[in-house]
C-alpha positions as MATLAB code, in Angstrom:
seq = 'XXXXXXXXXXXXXXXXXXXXXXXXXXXXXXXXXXXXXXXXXXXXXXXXXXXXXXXXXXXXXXXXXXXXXXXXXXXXXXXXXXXXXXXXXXXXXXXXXXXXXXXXXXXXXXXXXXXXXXXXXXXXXXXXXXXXXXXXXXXXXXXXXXXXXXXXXXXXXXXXXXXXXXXXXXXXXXXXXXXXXXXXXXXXXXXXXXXXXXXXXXXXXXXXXXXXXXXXXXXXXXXXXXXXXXXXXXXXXXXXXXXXXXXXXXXXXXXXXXXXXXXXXXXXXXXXXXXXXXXXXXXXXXXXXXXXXXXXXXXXXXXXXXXXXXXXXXXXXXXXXXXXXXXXXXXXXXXXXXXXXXXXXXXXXXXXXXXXXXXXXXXXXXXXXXXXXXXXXXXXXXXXXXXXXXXXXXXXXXXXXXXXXXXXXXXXXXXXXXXXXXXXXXXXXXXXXXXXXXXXXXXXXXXXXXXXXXXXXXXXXXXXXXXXXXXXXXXXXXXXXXXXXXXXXXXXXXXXXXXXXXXXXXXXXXXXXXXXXXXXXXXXXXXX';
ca = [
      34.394  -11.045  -16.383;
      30.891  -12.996  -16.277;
      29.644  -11.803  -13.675;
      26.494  -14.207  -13.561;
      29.427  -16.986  -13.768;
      31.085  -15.964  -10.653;
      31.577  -18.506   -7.830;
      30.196  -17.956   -4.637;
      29.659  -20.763   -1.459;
      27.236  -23.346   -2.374;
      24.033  -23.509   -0.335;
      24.688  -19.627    0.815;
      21.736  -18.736    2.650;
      19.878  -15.113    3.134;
      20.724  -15.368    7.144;
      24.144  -16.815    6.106;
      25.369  -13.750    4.192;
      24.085  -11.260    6.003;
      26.031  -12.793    9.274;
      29.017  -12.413    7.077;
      28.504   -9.079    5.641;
      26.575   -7.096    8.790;
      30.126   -6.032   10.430;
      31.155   -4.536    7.106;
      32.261   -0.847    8.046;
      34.992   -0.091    6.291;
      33.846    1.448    2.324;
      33.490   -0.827   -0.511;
      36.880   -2.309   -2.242;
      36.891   -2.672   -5.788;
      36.011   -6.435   -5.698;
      32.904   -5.563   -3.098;
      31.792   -3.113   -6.137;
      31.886   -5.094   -8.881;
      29.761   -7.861   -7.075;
      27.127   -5.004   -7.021;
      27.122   -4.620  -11.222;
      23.594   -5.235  -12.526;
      23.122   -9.231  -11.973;
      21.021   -9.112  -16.031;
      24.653   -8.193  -17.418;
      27.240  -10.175  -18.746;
      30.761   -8.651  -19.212;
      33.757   -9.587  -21.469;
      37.290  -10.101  -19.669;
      39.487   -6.978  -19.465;
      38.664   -3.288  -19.172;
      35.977   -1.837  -21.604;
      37.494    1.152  -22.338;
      34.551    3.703  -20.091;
      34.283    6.924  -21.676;
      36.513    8.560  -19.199;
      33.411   10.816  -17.952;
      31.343    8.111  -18.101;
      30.509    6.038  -14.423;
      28.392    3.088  -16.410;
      27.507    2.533  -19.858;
      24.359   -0.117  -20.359;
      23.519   -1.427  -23.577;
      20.276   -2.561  -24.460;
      18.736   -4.222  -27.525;
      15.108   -3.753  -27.400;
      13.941   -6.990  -28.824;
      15.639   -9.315  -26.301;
      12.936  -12.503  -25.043;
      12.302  -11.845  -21.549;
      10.918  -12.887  -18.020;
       7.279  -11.661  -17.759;
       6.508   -9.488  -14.791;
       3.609  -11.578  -12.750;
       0.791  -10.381  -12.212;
       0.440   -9.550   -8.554;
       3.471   -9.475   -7.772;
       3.900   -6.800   -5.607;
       2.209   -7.265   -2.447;
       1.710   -6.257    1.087;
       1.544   -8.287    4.281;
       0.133   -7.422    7.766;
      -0.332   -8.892   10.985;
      -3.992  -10.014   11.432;
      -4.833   -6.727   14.364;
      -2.752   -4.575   12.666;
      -4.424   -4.666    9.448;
      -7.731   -4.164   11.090;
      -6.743   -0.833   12.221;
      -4.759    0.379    9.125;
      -7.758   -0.603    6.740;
     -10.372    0.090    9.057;
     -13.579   -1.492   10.339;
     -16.594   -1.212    8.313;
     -18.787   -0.422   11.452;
     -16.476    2.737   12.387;
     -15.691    4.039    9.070;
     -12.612    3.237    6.447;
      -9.471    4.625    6.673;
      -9.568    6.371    2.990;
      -5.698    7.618    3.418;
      -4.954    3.674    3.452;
      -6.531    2.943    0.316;
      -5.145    6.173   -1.244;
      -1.556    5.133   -0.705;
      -2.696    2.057   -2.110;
      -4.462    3.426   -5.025;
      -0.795    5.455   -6.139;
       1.017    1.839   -6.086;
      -1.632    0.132   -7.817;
      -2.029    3.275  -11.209;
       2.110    3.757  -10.349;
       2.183    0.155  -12.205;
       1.354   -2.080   -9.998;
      -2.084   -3.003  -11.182;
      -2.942   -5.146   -8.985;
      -1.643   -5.791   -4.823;
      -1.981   -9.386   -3.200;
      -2.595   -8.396    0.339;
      -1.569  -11.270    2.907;
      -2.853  -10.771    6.212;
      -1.123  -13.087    8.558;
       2.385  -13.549   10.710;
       3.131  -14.479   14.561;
      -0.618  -13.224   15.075;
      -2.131  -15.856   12.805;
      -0.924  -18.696   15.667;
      -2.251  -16.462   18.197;
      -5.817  -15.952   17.335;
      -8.080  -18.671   19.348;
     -11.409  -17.955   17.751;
     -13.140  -18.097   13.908;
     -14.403  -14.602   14.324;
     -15.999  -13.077   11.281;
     -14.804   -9.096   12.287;
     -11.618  -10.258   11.252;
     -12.150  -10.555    7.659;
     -15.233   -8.027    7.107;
     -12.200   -5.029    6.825;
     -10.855   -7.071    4.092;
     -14.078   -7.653    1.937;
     -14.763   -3.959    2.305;
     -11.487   -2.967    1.305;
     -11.605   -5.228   -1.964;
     -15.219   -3.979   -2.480;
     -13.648   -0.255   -2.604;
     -10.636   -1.468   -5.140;
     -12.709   -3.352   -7.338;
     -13.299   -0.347   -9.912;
     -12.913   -0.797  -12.915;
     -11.636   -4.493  -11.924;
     -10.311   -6.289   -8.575;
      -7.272   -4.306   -7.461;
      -6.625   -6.219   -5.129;
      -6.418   -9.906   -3.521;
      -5.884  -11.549   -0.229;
      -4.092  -14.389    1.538;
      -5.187  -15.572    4.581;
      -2.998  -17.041    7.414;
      -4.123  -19.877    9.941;
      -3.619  -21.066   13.486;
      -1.732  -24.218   13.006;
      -0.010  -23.387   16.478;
      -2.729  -24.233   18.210;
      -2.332  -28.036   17.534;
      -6.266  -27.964   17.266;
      -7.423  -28.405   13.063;
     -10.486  -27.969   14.029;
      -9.889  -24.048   14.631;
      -8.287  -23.766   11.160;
     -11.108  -25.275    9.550;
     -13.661  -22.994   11.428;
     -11.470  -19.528   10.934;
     -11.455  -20.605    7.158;
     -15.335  -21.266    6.635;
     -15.281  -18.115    8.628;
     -12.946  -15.951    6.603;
     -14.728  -16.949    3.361;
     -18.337  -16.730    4.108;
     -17.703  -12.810    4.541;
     -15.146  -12.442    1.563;
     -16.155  -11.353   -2.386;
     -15.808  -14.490   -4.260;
     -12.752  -14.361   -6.292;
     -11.032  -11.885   -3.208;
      -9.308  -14.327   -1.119;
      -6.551  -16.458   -3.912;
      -4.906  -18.731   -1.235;
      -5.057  -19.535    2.842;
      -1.578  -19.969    4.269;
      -0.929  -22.826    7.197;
       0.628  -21.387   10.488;
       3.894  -19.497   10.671;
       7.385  -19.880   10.997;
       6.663  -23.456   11.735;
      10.288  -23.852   12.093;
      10.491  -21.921   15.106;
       7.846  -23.709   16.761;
      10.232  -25.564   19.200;
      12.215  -23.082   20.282;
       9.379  -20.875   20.873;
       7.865  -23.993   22.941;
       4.521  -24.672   20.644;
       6.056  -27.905   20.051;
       8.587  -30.102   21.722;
      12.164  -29.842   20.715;
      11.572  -33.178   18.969;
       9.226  -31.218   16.212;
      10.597  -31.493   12.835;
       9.020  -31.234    9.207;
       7.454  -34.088    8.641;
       5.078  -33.660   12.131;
       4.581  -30.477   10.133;
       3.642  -32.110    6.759;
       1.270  -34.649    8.980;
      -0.581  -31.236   10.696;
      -0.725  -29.848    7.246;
      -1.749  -32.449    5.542;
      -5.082  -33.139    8.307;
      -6.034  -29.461    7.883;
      -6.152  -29.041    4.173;
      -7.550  -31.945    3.809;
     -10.805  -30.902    6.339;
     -10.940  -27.434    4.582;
     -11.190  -29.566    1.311;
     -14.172  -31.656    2.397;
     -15.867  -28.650    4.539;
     -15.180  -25.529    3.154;
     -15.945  -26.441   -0.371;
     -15.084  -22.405   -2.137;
     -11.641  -22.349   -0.593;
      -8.594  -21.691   -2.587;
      -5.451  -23.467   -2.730;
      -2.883  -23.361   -0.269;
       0.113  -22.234    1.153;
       3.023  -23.348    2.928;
       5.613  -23.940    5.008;
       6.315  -20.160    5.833;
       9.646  -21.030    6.962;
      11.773  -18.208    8.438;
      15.245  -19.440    7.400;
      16.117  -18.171   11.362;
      14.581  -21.126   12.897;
      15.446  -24.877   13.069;
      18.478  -25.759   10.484;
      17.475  -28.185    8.063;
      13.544  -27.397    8.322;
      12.567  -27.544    4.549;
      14.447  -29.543    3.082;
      14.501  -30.172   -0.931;
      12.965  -33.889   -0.106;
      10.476  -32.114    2.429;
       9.090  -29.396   -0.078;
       8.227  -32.173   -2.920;
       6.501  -33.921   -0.447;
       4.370  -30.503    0.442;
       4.352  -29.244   -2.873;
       2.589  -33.197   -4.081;
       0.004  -32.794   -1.264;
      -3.780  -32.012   -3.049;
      -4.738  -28.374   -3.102;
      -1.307  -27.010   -2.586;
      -1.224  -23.985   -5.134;
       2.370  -23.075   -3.666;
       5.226  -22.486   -1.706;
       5.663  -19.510    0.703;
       9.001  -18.322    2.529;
       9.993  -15.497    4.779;
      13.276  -13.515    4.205;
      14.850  -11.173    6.386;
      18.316  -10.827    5.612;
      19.432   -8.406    8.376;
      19.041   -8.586   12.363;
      18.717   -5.520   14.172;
      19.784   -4.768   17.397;
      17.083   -5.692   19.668;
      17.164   -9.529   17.818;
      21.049   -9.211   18.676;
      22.378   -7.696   15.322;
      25.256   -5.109   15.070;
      23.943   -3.316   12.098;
      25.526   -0.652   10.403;
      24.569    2.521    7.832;
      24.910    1.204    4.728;
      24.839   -2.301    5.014;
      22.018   -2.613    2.630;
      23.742   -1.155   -0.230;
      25.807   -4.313    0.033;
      24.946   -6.946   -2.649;
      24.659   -9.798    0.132;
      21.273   -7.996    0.825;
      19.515   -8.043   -2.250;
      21.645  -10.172   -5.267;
      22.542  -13.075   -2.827;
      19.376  -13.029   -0.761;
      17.310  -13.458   -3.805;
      19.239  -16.274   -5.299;
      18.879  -18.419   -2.462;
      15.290  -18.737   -3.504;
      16.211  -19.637   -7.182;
      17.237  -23.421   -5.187;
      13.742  -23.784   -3.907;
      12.555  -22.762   -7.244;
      14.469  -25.673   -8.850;
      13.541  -28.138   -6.705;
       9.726  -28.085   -6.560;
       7.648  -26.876   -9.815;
       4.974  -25.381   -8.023;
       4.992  -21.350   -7.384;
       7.340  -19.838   -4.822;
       5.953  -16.551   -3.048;
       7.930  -14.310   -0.227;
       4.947  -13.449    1.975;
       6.953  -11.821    4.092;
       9.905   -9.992    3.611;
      11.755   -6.661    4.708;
      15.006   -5.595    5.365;
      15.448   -6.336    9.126;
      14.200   -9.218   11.432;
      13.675   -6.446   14.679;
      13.372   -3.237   12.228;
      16.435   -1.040   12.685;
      15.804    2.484   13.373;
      17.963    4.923   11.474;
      18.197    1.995    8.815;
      14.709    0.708    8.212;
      13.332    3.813    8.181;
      15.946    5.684    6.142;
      16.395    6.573    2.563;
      18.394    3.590    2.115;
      15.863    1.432    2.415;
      13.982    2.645   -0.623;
      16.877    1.986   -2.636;
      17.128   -1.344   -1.196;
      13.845   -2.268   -1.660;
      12.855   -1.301   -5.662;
      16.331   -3.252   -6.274;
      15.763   -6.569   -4.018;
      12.442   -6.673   -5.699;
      13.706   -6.533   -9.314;
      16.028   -9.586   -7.810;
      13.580  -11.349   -7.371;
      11.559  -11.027  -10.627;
      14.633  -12.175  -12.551;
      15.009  -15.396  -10.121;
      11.660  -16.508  -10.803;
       9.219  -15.782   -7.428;
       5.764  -15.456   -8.620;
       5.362  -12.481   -5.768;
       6.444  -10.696   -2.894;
       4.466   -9.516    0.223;
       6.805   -6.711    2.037;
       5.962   -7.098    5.364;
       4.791   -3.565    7.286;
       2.667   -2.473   10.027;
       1.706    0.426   12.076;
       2.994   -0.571   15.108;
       5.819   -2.856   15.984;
       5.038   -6.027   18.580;
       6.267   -3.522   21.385;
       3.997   -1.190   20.700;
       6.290    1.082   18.822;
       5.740    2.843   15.684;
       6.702    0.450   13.123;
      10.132    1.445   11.811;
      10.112   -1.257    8.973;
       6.733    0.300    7.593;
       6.034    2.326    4.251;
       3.668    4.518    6.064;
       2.032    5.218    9.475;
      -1.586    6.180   10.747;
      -2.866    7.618   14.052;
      -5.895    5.630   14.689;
      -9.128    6.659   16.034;
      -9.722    5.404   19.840;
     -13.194    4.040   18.499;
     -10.998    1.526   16.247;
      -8.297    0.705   19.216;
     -11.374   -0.070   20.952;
     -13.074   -2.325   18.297;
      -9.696   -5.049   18.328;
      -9.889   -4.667   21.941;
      -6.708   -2.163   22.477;
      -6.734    1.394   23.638;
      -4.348    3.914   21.713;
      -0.288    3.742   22.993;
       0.182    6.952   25.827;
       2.334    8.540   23.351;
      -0.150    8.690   20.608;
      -3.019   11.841   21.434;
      -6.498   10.542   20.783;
      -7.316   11.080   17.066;
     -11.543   10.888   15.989;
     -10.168    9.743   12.758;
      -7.690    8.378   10.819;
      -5.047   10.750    9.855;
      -1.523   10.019    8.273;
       1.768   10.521   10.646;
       4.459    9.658    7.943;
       5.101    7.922    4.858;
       8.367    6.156    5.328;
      11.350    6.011    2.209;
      10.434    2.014    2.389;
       7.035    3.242    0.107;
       8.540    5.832   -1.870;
      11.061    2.678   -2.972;
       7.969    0.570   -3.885;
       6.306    3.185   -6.246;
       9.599    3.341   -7.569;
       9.179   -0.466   -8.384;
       5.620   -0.412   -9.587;
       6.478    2.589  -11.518;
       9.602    0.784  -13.148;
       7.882   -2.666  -13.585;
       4.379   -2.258  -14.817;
       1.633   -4.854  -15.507;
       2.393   -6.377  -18.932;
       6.349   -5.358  -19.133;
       8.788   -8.311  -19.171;
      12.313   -7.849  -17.561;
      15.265   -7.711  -20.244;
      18.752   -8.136  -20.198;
      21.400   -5.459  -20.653;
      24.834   -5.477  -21.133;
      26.099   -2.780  -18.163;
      30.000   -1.606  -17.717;
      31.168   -0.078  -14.744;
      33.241   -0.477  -11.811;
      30.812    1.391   -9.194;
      28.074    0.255   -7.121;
      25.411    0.765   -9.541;
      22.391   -1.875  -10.332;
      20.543   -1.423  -13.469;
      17.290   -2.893  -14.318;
      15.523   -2.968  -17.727;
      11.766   -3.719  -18.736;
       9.845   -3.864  -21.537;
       6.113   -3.036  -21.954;
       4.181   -5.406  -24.120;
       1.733   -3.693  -25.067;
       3.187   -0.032  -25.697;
       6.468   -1.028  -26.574;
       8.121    1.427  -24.436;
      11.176    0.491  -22.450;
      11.945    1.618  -18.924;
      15.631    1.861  -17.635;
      15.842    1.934  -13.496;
      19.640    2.692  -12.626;
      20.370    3.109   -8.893;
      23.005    4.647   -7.957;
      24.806    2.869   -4.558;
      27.542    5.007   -4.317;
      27.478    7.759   -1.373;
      29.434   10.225   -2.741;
      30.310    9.413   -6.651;
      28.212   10.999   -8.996;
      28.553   11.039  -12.559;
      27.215   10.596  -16.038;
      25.918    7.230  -17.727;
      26.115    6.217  -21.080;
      23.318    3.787  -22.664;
      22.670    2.533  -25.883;
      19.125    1.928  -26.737;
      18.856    1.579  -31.027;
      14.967    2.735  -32.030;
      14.460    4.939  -28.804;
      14.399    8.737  -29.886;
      13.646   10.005  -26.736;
      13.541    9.681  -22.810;
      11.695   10.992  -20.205;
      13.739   10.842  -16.835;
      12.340   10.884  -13.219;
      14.542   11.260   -9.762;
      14.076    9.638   -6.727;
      16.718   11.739   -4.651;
      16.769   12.857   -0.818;
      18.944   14.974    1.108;
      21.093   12.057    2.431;
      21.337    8.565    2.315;
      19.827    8.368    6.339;
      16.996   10.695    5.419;
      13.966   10.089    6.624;
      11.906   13.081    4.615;
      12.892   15.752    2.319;
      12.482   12.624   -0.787;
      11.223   13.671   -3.777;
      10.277   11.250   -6.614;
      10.190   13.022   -9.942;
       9.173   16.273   -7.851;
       6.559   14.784   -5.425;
       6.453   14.494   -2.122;
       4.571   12.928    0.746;
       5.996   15.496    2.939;
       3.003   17.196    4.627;
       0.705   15.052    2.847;
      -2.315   14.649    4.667;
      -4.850   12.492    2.525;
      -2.172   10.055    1.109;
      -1.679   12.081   -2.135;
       1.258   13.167   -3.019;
       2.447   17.246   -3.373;
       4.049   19.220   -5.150;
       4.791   19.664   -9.281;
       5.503   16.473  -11.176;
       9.392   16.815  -12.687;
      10.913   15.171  -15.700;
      13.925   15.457  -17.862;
      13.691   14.665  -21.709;
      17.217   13.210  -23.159;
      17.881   12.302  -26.522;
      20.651   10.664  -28.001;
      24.120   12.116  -28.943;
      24.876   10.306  -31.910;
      24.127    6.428  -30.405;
      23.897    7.684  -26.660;
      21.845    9.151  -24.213;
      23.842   10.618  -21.663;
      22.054   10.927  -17.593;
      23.948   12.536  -14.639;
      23.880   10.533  -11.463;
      23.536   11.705   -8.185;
      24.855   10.039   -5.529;
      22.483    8.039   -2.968;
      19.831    8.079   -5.753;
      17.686    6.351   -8.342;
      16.865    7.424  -12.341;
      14.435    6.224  -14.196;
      14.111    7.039  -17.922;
      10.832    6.216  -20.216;
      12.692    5.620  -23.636;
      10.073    5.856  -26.667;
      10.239    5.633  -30.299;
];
């Protein structure tokens, strides 16, 4: 079968299929599997004859055209107060185990983050104040060897029905920022919950939107002559149906200075937002394959950028989900979705702390703070948390040992290629090319709990490859994960320990044969 052929409900939407797939308990049936084959494949009718020891075969051919890997595209994304204590405040001292953990993502592959700093908090701050943003321009002046490592986004009250505000908190933003740091400034959020959350009347609909947006660009235009482009409308696809239409985006997407289009995406809802979710659930392709596509129709309707400045897996972050190993897996895959539908980026959305003052389950990694920087954002330290005189790391979460997997798997320069993948398990595969070295990397992630076995793939010209592990104990683990032999376990500075681990295969005859664990991801480095 065609697998990229297959019907599916027209105008399926992120929240739509994961109402439809979040009471899923029961395992997998053979038609739920092969929905989860690798969405770059296309498959004949009929069986394919598997190597009976075989669980997949993938064949490649090295020379296929394919989708360049943007630059920036990996991001992160942080409530305004939230980032000033992760990053930390110039007067009280960086947090270096921060920009550590962001260091590993940015040499993993990444090359370079886009940082957006924004959310609910953006409609909630009142004032222009230049504190704000001076965490920010330090952090890019510590990333910006031997280049800029990193950029930012920067959200603004629209909420506050006052333009005025936006245009101040944007002269303010920039006159502290590098030039060159700050690439766009993003109007309000989740505009289309601004009824129900009674900022607006019930009677607010997209085009009072377009009219607010419209008056505030234009004012940063005339006053704050440095600023970027921007970006809009943010939507949350939870709010008010019919917010964002096709008509409404080209009208946004015509409006002077708009560089792009931004979207949130979270296609789970955990309990405390009224969800019934299960272990598992995000191994299901209705959280990554379908959730991803329904960006592809905002991509063909208006020819400006689309970015994801926020997304993760749950709207309320599920404990014992979020913060299990199955979110790693979830994430390095949903992110390779959305390369091959087109998004120029993606901004996974993470914090310390959760808006109840809760450790942030949905988070890649976790700091105590120091009561000096608690103090400086006007908060004192949670009673749980003992006082810390600096910043020291609690955790790092599976959620960032999933992204190094992607930056690893994805580097700067590569281009995503097709491959032609046979199997009837849940099993993704993702192939990309670097440009410049000509080496090909093969991510295969294994979705099935408890079926291991051996795959097959075809690469003609490769001699060799080098094969890393990302494995835990169990697909709910939250430590014990090891990728390619390192851990964060007991890490302390936000480097990682332990003995780096690889596997060298070559091929028998036209194949390289990999074992599978269960629960787990491969990567192999094929080279000439």
């Amino acid at each position: 079968m065609n697998v990229t052929g297959m019907n599916k409900p027209a105008g399926l939407q992120p929240d739509d299929m994961a109402a439809r797939t979040a009471g899923c308990r029961a395992p997998l049936v053979l038609l739920t599997l092969i929905l989860c084959l690798a969405p770059v494949s296309s498959f004949p009718e009929g069986p394919r004859g598997l190597k009976p020891d075989y669980l997949a075969t993938v064949t490649v051919d090295p020379g296929a055209p394919g989708r360049p890997i943007p630059a920036g595209f990996l991001g992160l994304s942080h409530e305004w107060d939230q980032a000033r204590v992760m990053i930390g405040d110039p007067d009280i001292g960086p947090n270096a185990i921060y920009r550590q953990l962001l260091a590993n993502l940015i040499s993993a592959g990444a090359g370079h983050l886009a940082v957006r700093i924004g959310g609910h908090s953006s409609d909630r701050i009142g004032t222009a104040d230049l504190r704000a943003a001076r965490p920010l321009a330090q952090l890019f002046r510590d990333l910006s060897e031997p280049e800029p490592q990193v950029s930012f986004i920067l959200g603004l009250n629209l909420a506050r029905r006052d333009p005025g505000l936006a245009v101040r908190q944007a002269a303010a933003y920039l006159s502290v920022m590098p030039p060159g740091s700050v690439s766009a400034l993003e109007i309000g959020n989740e505009p289309d919950t601004y009824a129900a959350l009674r900022t607006r009347t019930v009677e607010y609909r997209f085009a009072d939107y377009l009219d607010e947006f419209r008056t505030i660009t234009g004012e940063i235009r005339k006053s704050v002559p440095a600023a970027p482009g921007f970006l809009g409308p943010s939507v949350s696809a939870s709010g008010l149906k019919g917010f964002g239409t096709q008509a409404d985006l080209q009208k946004l997407a015509a409006l002077p200075g708009v560089m792009g289009i931004s979207r949130h995406v979270y296609p789970a809802t955990g309990t405390a937002c009224g969800g019934d979710p299960q272990p598992g659930m995000l191994l299901h392709p209705g959280y990554t394959a379908a959730v991803a596509e329904a960006a592809g129709t905002w991509l063909k309707t208006v020819k400006k950028p689309l970015r994801i400045t926020e997304l993760n897996a749950f709207r309320c972050a599920e404990p014992g989900i979020s913060n299990s190993f199955e979110s790693a897996l979830w994430i390095a895959d949903v992110l390779f979705e959305y390369v091959k539908t087109g998004v120029s980026g993606v901004n996974v959305h993470l914090n310390n702390r959760d808006s109840t003052g809760n450790w942030d389950a949905g988070g890649a990694f976790q700091f105590h703070i120091p009561e000096a920087q608690y103090q400086a954002v006007g908060q004192h330290a949670p009673a749980a948390e003992a006082p810390a005189s600096g910043y020291a790391l609690k955790a790092v979460l599976p959620l960032y040992y999933g992204m190094l997997l992607f930056a690893e798997s994805a580097p700067m320069r590569s281009v995503l290629i097709p491959a032609e993948v046979s199997t009837d398990a849940n099993i993704k595969t993702w192939v990309t090319r670097n440009e410049s070295t000509g080496e090909l990397q093969m991510l295969l992630i294994n979705k099935e709990q408890d079926l291991p076995g051996k795959a097959g793939l075809t690469v003609p010209g490769y001699r060799t490859g080098k094969v890393k592990r990302l494995m835990a104990p169990s697909l709910r683990s939250q430590a014990g994960i090891t990728w390619g032999g390192i851990t964060f376990d007991a890490s302390t500075d936000g480097r990682p320990l332990g003995k780096a681990e690889t596997e060298t295969i070559t091929p028998e005859g036209s194949v390289f044969e990999v074992p599978l664990g269960p629960a787990s991801a491969v990567l192999i480095t094929f080279q000439k």
